[in-house]
PDB file of C-alpha atoms in Angstrom:
ATOM      1  CA  MET A 277      -4.693  -6.673 -23.588  1.00 50.00           C
ATOM      2  CA  LEU A 278      -6.116  -3.279 -22.618  1.00 62.00           C
ATOM      3  CA  SER A 279      -3.458  -0.592 -22.213  1.00 80.00           C
ATOM      4  CA  LYS A 280      -3.473   0.989 -18.792  1.00 91.00           C
ATOM      5  CA  PRO A 281      -4.846   4.544 -18.507  1.00 95.00           C
ATOM      6  CA  PHE A 282      -2.396   7.050 -17.080  1.00 95.00           C
ATOM      7  CA  SER A 283      -2.797  10.318 -15.191  1.00 95.00           C
ATOM      8  CA  GLN A 284       0.221  12.553 -14.668  1.00 95.00           C
ATOM      9  CA  ALA A 285      -1.622  14.272 -11.817  1.00 94.00           C
ATOM     10  CA  CYS A 286      -1.951  10.928 -10.004  1.00 96.00           C
ATOM     11  CA  GLU A 287       1.735  10.283 -10.536  1.00 95.00           C
ATOM     12  CA  ASN A 288       2.582  13.701  -9.120  1.00 96.00           C
ATOM     13  CA  ASN A 289       0.328  13.626  -6.064  1.00 97.00           C
ATOM     14  CA  LYS A 290       0.514   9.983  -4.937  1.00 97.00           C
ATOM     15  CA  ALA A 291       3.551  10.506  -2.673  1.00 98.00           C
ATOM     16  CA  PRO A 292       2.234  13.627  -0.871  1.00 98.00           C
ATOM     17  CA  ILE A 293      -1.164  11.968  -0.366  1.00 98.00           C
ATOM     18  CA  LEU A 294       0.470   8.783   0.918  1.00 98.00           C
ATOM     19  CA  SER A 295       2.439  10.753   3.498  1.00 98.00           C
ATOM     20  CA  VAL A 296      -0.872  11.808   5.075  1.00 98.00           C
ATOM     21  CA  LEU A 297      -2.689   8.480   4.628  1.00 98.00           C
ATOM     22  CA  GLU A 298       0.141   6.616   6.352  1.00 98.00           C
ATOM     23  CA  ARG A 299      -0.745   8.593   9.458  1.00 98.00           C
ATOM     24  CA  VAL A 300      -4.535   8.969   9.315  1.00 98.00           C
ATOM     25  CA  PHE A 301      -5.173   5.397   8.098  1.00 98.00           C
ATOM     26  CA  SER A 302      -2.613   3.800  10.431  1.00 97.00           C
ATOM     27  CA  GLY A 303      -5.302   2.120  12.508  1.00 96.00           C
ATOM     28  CA  ALA A 304      -7.678   1.287   9.654  1.00 98.00           C
ATOM     29  CA  LYS A 305      -8.195  -2.137   8.105  1.00 97.00           C
ATOM     30  CA  HIS A 306     -10.642  -1.748   5.195  1.00 98.00           C
ATOM     31  CA  VAL A 307     -10.878   1.331   2.974  1.00 98.00           C
ATOM     32  CA  LEU A 308     -13.368   2.165   0.232  1.00 98.00           C
ATOM     33  CA  GLU A 309     -11.899   4.307  -2.534  1.00 98.00           C
ATOM     34  CA  ILE A 310     -14.628   6.323  -4.249  1.00 98.00           C
ATOM     35  CA  GLY A 311     -13.820   7.096  -7.877  1.00 97.00           C
ATOM     36  CA  SER A 312     -10.591   5.144  -8.417  1.00 98.00           C
ATOM     37  CA  GLY A 313     -10.097   6.726 -11.853  1.00 97.00           C
ATOM     38  CA  THR A 314      -7.102   5.206 -13.572  1.00 97.00           C
ATOM     39  CA  GLY A 315      -6.282   2.826 -10.702  1.00 97.00           C
ATOM     40  CA  GLN A 316      -2.832   4.325 -10.125  1.00 97.00           C
ATOM     41  CA  HIS A 317      -3.593   5.491  -6.603  1.00 98.00           C
ATOM     42  CA  ALA A 318      -4.999   2.109  -5.638  1.00 98.00           C
ATOM     43  CA  VAL A 319      -1.944   0.074  -6.611  1.00 97.00           C
ATOM     44  CA  HIS A 320       0.430   2.591  -5.032  1.00 98.00           C
ATOM     45  CA  PHE A 321      -1.445   2.923  -1.746  1.00 98.00           C
ATOM     46  CA  ALA A 322      -2.155  -0.811  -1.466  1.00 98.00           C
ATOM     47  CA  GLU A 323       1.561  -1.490  -1.827  1.00 97.00           C
ATOM     48  CA  HIS A 324       2.629   0.987   0.840  1.00 98.00           C
ATOM     49  CA  LEU A 325      -0.337   0.499   3.188  1.00 98.00           C
ATOM     50  CA  SER A 326      -0.136  -3.277   3.274  1.00 97.00           C
ATOM     51  CA  HIS A 327      -2.143  -3.471   6.510  1.00 97.00           C
ATOM     52  CA  LEU A 328      -5.172  -2.147   4.596  1.00 97.00           C
ATOM     53  CA  ARG A 329      -7.603  -3.942   2.316  1.00 98.00           C
ATOM     54  CA  TRP A 330      -7.977  -1.320  -0.437  1.00 98.00           C
ATOM     55  CA  GLN A 331     -11.346  -1.588  -2.188  1.00 97.00           C
ATOM     56  CA  CYS A 332     -11.486   0.299  -5.500  1.00 97.00           C
ATOM     57  CA  SER A 333     -14.743   1.518  -6.968  1.00 97.00           C
ATOM     58  CA  ASP A 334     -15.846   3.631  -9.919  1.00 97.00           C
ATOM     59  CA  ARG A 335     -18.442   4.012 -12.656  1.00 97.00           C
ATOM     60  CA  ALA A 336     -18.667   1.192 -15.180  1.00 96.00           C
ATOM     61  CA  PRO A 337     -16.711   2.877 -18.034  1.00 96.00           C
ATOM     62  CA  TYR A 338     -13.604   3.142 -15.832  1.00 96.00           C
ATOM     63  CA  ILE A 339     -13.570  -0.424 -14.514  1.00 96.00           C
ATOM     64  CA  PRO A 340     -11.566  -2.012 -17.396  1.00 95.00           C
ATOM     65  CA  GLY A 341      -8.755   0.526 -17.014  1.00 96.00           C
ATOM     66  CA  ILE A 342      -8.603   0.074 -13.261  1.00 97.00           C
ATOM     67  CA  GLU A 343      -8.588  -3.699 -13.639  1.00 96.00           C
ATOM     68  CA  ALA A 344      -5.678  -3.397 -16.091  1.00 96.00           C
ATOM     69  CA  TRP A 345      -3.623  -1.748 -13.334  1.00 96.00           C
ATOM     70  CA  LEU A 346      -4.748  -4.330 -10.782  1.00 96.00           C
ATOM     71  CA  ALA A 347      -3.817  -7.160 -13.144  1.00 95.00           C
ATOM     72  CA  GLU A 348      -0.299  -5.806 -13.636  1.00 94.00           C
ATOM     73  CA  PHE A 349       0.240  -5.155  -9.927  1.00 95.00           C
ATOM     74  CA  PRO A 350      -1.731  -7.896  -8.145  1.00 95.00           C
ATOM     75  CA  ARG A 351      -1.823  -7.814  -4.358  1.00 96.00           C
ATOM     76  CA  ASP A 352      -3.702  -9.802  -1.746  1.00 97.00           C
ATOM     77  CA  ASN A 353      -5.015  -6.561  -0.207  1.00 98.00           C
ATOM     78  CA  LEU A 354      -6.316  -5.233  -3.545  1.00 98.00           C
ATOM     79  CA  PRO A 355      -9.580  -7.027  -4.492  1.00 97.00           C
ATOM     80  CA  PRO A 356     -11.419  -6.592  -7.831  1.00 97.00           C
ATOM     81  CA  CYS A 357     -12.885  -3.143  -8.442  1.00 97.00           C
ATOM     82  CA  LEU A 358     -16.544  -2.570  -7.560  1.00 96.00           C
ATOM     83  CA  THR A 359     -18.925  -0.743  -9.888  1.00 96.00           C
ATOM     84  CA  LEU A 360     -20.245   2.332  -8.084  1.00 96.00           C
ATOM     85  CA  ASP A 361     -21.921   5.544  -9.176  1.00 95.00           C
ATOM     86  CA  ALA A 362     -22.456   8.247  -6.572  1.00 93.00           C
ATOM     87  CA  ILE A 363     -26.153   8.381  -7.457  1.00 91.00           C
ATOM     88  CA  ASP A 364     -26.646   4.645  -6.857  1.00 92.00           C
ATOM     89  CA  GLU A 365     -29.378   3.979  -4.335  1.00 86.00           C
ATOM     90  CA  LYS A 366     -27.394   1.170  -2.732  1.00 87.00           C
ATOM     91  CA  TRP A 367     -23.687   1.570  -2.016  1.00 91.00           C
ATOM     92  CA  PRO A 368     -21.306  -1.303  -1.179  1.00 88.00           C
ATOM     93  CA  SER A 369     -21.773  -2.731   2.262  1.00 82.00           C
ATOM     94  CA  GLY A 370     -18.825  -3.907   4.279  1.00 81.00           C
ATOM     95  CA  ASP A 371     -16.776  -3.340   7.366  1.00 90.00           C
ATOM     96  CA  PHE A 372     -15.306  -0.092   6.045  1.00 97.00           C
ATOM     97  CA  ASP A 373     -13.436   1.867   8.688  1.00 97.00           C
ATOM     98  CA  ALA A 374     -11.936   4.261   6.142  1.00 98.00           C
ATOM     99  CA  ALA A 375     -12.877   5.944   2.871  1.00 98.00           C
ATOM    100  CA  PHE A 376     -10.798   7.891   0.362  1.00 98.00           C
ATOM    101  CA  SER A 377     -11.536   9.932  -2.725  1.00 98.00           C
ATOM    102  CA  ALA A 378      -9.327  12.113  -4.906  1.00 98.00           C
ATOM    103  CA  ASN A 379     -10.297  14.764  -7.441  1.00 97.00           C
ATOM    104  CA  THR A 380     -13.967  13.819  -7.509  1.00 98.00           C
ATOM    105  CA  ALA A 381     -15.899  16.603  -5.763  1.00 98.00           C
ATOM    106  CA  HIS A 382     -15.213  19.169  -8.495  1.00 98.00           C
ATOM    107  CA  ILE A 383     -16.226  16.864 -11.374  1.00 97.00           C
ATOM    108  CA  MET A 384     -19.424  15.632  -9.718  1.00 97.00           C
ATOM    109  CA  SER A 385     -22.644  17.624  -9.737  1.00 97.00           C
ATOM    110  CA  TRP A 386     -23.460  19.186  -6.388  1.00 97.00           C
ATOM    111  CA  ASP A 387     -26.280  16.661  -5.885  1.00 96.00           C
ATOM    112  CA  MET A 388     -23.720  13.873  -6.311  1.00 97.00           C
ATOM    113  CA  VAL A 389     -21.398  15.512  -3.784  1.00 98.00           C
ATOM    114  CA  VAL A 390     -24.294  15.625  -1.319  1.00 97.00           C
ATOM    115  CA  ARG A 391     -25.107  11.983  -2.020  1.00 97.00           C
ATOM    116  CA  THR A 392     -21.485  10.949  -1.533  1.00 97.00           C
ATOM    117  CA  PHE A 393     -21.272  12.476   1.924  1.00 98.00           C
ATOM    118  CA  GLU A 394     -24.594  10.930   2.921  1.00 96.00           C
ATOM    119  CA  GLN A 395     -23.415   7.480   1.858  1.00 96.00           C
ATOM    120  CA  VAL A 396     -19.933   7.797   3.340  1.00 97.00           C
ATOM    121  CA  GLY A 397     -21.531   8.757   6.637  1.00 95.00           C
ATOM    122  CA  ALA A 398     -23.817   5.741   6.387  1.00 94.00           C
ATOM    123  CA  CYS A 399     -21.258   3.111   5.367  1.00 94.00           C
ATOM    124  CA  LEU A 400     -18.343   4.089   7.632  1.00 96.00           C
ATOM    125  CA  GLN A 401     -17.973   2.422  10.997  1.00 96.00           C
ATOM    126  CA  THR A 402     -18.057   4.689  14.044  1.00 96.00           C
ATOM    127  CA  TYR A 403     -14.714   6.502  14.365  1.00 96.00           C
ATOM    128  CA  GLY A 404     -13.931   5.606  10.757  1.00 97.00           C
ATOM    129  CA  THR A 405     -11.924   8.099   8.704  1.00 98.00           C
ATOM    130  CA  TYR A 406     -12.793   9.841   5.429  1.00 98.00           C
ATOM    131  CA  ALA A 407      -9.999  11.533   3.461  1.00 98.00           C
ATOM    132  CA  LEU A 408     -10.923  13.746   0.498  1.00 98.00           C
ATOM    133  CA  TYR A 409      -8.286  15.235  -1.813  1.00 98.00           C
ATOM    134  CA  GLY A 410      -8.704  18.073  -4.282  1.00 98.00           C
ATOM    135  CA  PRO A 411      -8.944  21.852  -4.698  1.00 98.00           C
ATOM    136  CA  PHE A 412     -11.323  23.875  -2.514  1.00 98.00           C
ATOM    137  CA  ASN A 413     -12.331  27.500  -2.140  1.00 98.00           C
ATOM    138  CA  TYR A 414     -12.326  29.234   1.246  1.00 98.00           C
ATOM    139  CA  GLY A 415     -14.738  32.000   2.132  1.00 97.00           C
ATOM    140  CA  GLY A 416     -16.018  31.830  -1.434  1.00 96.00           C
ATOM    141  CA  LEU A 417     -12.581  32.780  -2.792  1.00 98.00           C
ATOM    142  CA  PHE A 418     -10.133  30.872  -4.959  1.00 98.00           C
ATOM    143  CA  THR A 419      -6.820  30.065  -3.318  1.00 97.00           C
ATOM    144  CA  SER A 420      -4.822  30.662  -6.517  1.00 98.00           C
ATOM    145  CA  GLU A 421      -5.109  32.052 -10.017  1.00 98.00           C
ATOM    146  CA  SER A 422      -4.585  28.569 -11.434  1.00 97.00           C
ATOM    147  CA  ASN A 423      -7.613  27.314  -9.485  1.00 98.00           C
ATOM    148  CA  PHE A 424      -9.657  30.216 -10.874  1.00 98.00           C
ATOM    149  CA  HIS A 425      -8.797  29.172 -14.431  1.00 98.00           C
ATOM    150  CA  PHE A 426      -9.314  25.484 -13.625  1.00 98.00           C
ATOM    151  CA  ASP A 427     -12.785  26.233 -12.289  1.00 98.00           C
ATOM    152  CA  ALA A 428     -13.645  28.251 -15.403  1.00 98.00           C
ATOM    153  CA  MET A 429     -12.528  25.355 -17.587  1.00 98.00           C
ATOM    154  CA  LEU A 430     -14.654  22.880 -15.620  1.00 98.00           C
ATOM    155  CA  ARG A 431     -17.779  25.053 -15.715  1.00 98.00           C
ATOM    156  CA  GLY A 432     -17.274  25.740 -19.396  1.00 98.00           C
ATOM    157  CA  LYS A 433     -17.337  22.016 -20.030  1.00 96.00           C
ATOM    158  CA  ASP A 434     -20.225  21.305 -17.643  1.00 98.00           C
ATOM    159  CA  PRO A 435     -21.982  23.991 -15.558  1.00 98.00           C
ATOM    160  CA  GLN A 436     -22.615  21.409 -12.819  1.00 98.00           C
ATOM    161  CA  GLN A 437     -18.896  20.976 -12.226  1.00 98.00           C
ATOM    162  CA  GLY A 438     -16.601  23.338 -10.357  1.00 98.00           C
ATOM    163  CA  ILE A 439     -14.341  23.785  -7.341  1.00 98.00           C
ATOM    164  CA  ARG A 440     -16.388  23.453  -4.154  1.00 98.00           C
ATOM    165  CA  ASP A 441     -16.435  25.741  -1.130  1.00 98.00           C
ATOM    166  CA  PHE A 442     -14.790  24.169   1.893  1.00 98.00           C
ATOM    167  CA  GLU A 443     -17.460  25.560   4.214  1.00 98.00           C
ATOM    168  CA  LYS A 444     -20.303  23.975   2.231  1.00 98.00           C
ATOM    169  CA  VAL A 445     -18.492  20.649   1.964  1.00 98.00           C
ATOM    170  CA  ASN A 446     -17.736  20.606   5.671  1.00 98.00           C
ATOM    171  CA  ALA A 447     -21.402  21.382   6.407  1.00 98.00           C
ATOM    172  CA  LEU A 448     -22.349  18.272   4.409  1.00 98.00           C
ATOM    173  CA  ALA A 449     -19.834  16.265   6.390  1.00 98.00           C
ATOM    174  CA  GLN A 450     -21.224  17.492   9.702  1.00 97.00           C
ATOM    175  CA  LYS A 451     -24.768  16.633   8.609  1.00 97.00           C
ATOM    176  CA  ALA A 452     -23.531  13.110   7.788  1.00 97.00           C
ATOM    177  CA  GLY A 453     -22.036  12.698  11.263  1.00 97.00           C
ATOM    178  CA  LEU A 454     -18.444  13.454  10.270  1.00 98.00           C
ATOM    179  CA  LYS A 455     -16.188  15.718  12.339  1.00 98.00           C
ATOM    180  CA  LEU A 456     -13.295  17.559  10.687  1.00 98.00           C
ATOM    181  CA  LEU A 457      -9.928  16.435  12.028  1.00 98.00           C
ATOM    182  CA  GLU A 458      -7.437  17.918   9.574  1.00 98.00           C
ATOM    183  CA  ASP A 459      -7.142  20.280   6.629  1.00 98.00           C
ATOM    184  CA  ASN A 460      -3.776  19.513   5.037  1.00 98.00           C
ATOM    185  CA  THR A 461      -2.051  21.809   2.549  1.00 98.00           C
ATOM    186  CA  MET A 462      -0.954  19.838  -0.516  1.00 97.00           C
ATOM    187  CA  PRO A 463       1.075  20.663  -3.653  1.00 96.00           C
ATOM    188  CA  ALA A 464      -0.486  22.366  -6.694  1.00 96.00           C
ATOM    189  CA  ASN A 465      -3.043  24.315  -4.607  1.00 97.00           C
ATOM    190  CA  ASN A 466      -4.849  21.206  -3.396  1.00 98.00           C
ATOM    191  CA  ARG A 467      -5.986  20.127   0.077  1.00 98.00           C
ATOM    192  CA  LEU A 468      -6.440  16.819   1.847  1.00 98.00           C
ATOM    193  CA  LEU A 469      -9.414  17.037   4.213  1.00 98.00           C
ATOM    194  CA  VAL A 470      -9.809  14.385   6.892  1.00 98.00           C
ATOM    195  CA  TRP A 471     -12.988  13.676   8.872  1.00 98.00           C
ATOM    196  CA  GLU A 472     -13.896  11.132  11.532  1.00 98.00           C
ATOM    197  CA  LYS A 473     -17.310   9.548  11.894  1.00 97.00           C
ATOM    198  CA  THR A 474     -18.632  10.462  15.309  1.00 92.00           C
ATOM    199  CA  SER A 475     -20.566   8.230  17.670  1.00 80.00           C
ATOM    200  CA  GLN A 476     -24.209   8.863  18.443  1.00 62.00           C
ATOM    201  CA  GLU A 477     -23.182  10.094  21.890  1.00 59.00           C
ATOM    202  CA  ASP A 478     -20.786  12.625  20.325  1.00 61.00           C
ATOM    203  CA  MET A 479     -23.590  13.975  18.141  1.00 51.00           C
ATOM    204  CA  GLU A 480     -26.034  14.499  21.016  1.00 49.00           C
TER     205      GLU A 480
END
């Protein structure tokens, strides 16, 4: 049996993230998680947000690890993980009224970040909610010295990675028909951004 992958960061941040999701996803029924990683978030959030159908997704190499978590903590509201790459031409279709992603924007290339917002805007129902967790810069400046060093580490590994500017990310969201609702301060110099998909009337 495959041993489950483990992320200490996921263990540390799952409770603070949940405290926000309990509120912003209170009226949602079906959420798409983009980049489920180890699967730890999925099993934790599915347990505590039992009114939600929590749909995991990630690139093919991560699926076995996610499925190992799902097998150990099976739940009726936690279906099998979908294979999804941000650059895929076709994303999962479904009645998604919520989307969630954690610690993905800074490890994707910028083109993949753009693609993600385009697809989230396309697949979310009107008035659906998108919650994105991770570190962000504001006004082109790092919010902490640790984020400065984290960004340098990321770019040293892959020049296409790096902490994104909030203003640029929010511009992508607006272009995709998403309106910023909240910018939540989180532990370890992270943020939890929350957008709502607007109606066509709202956009005109």
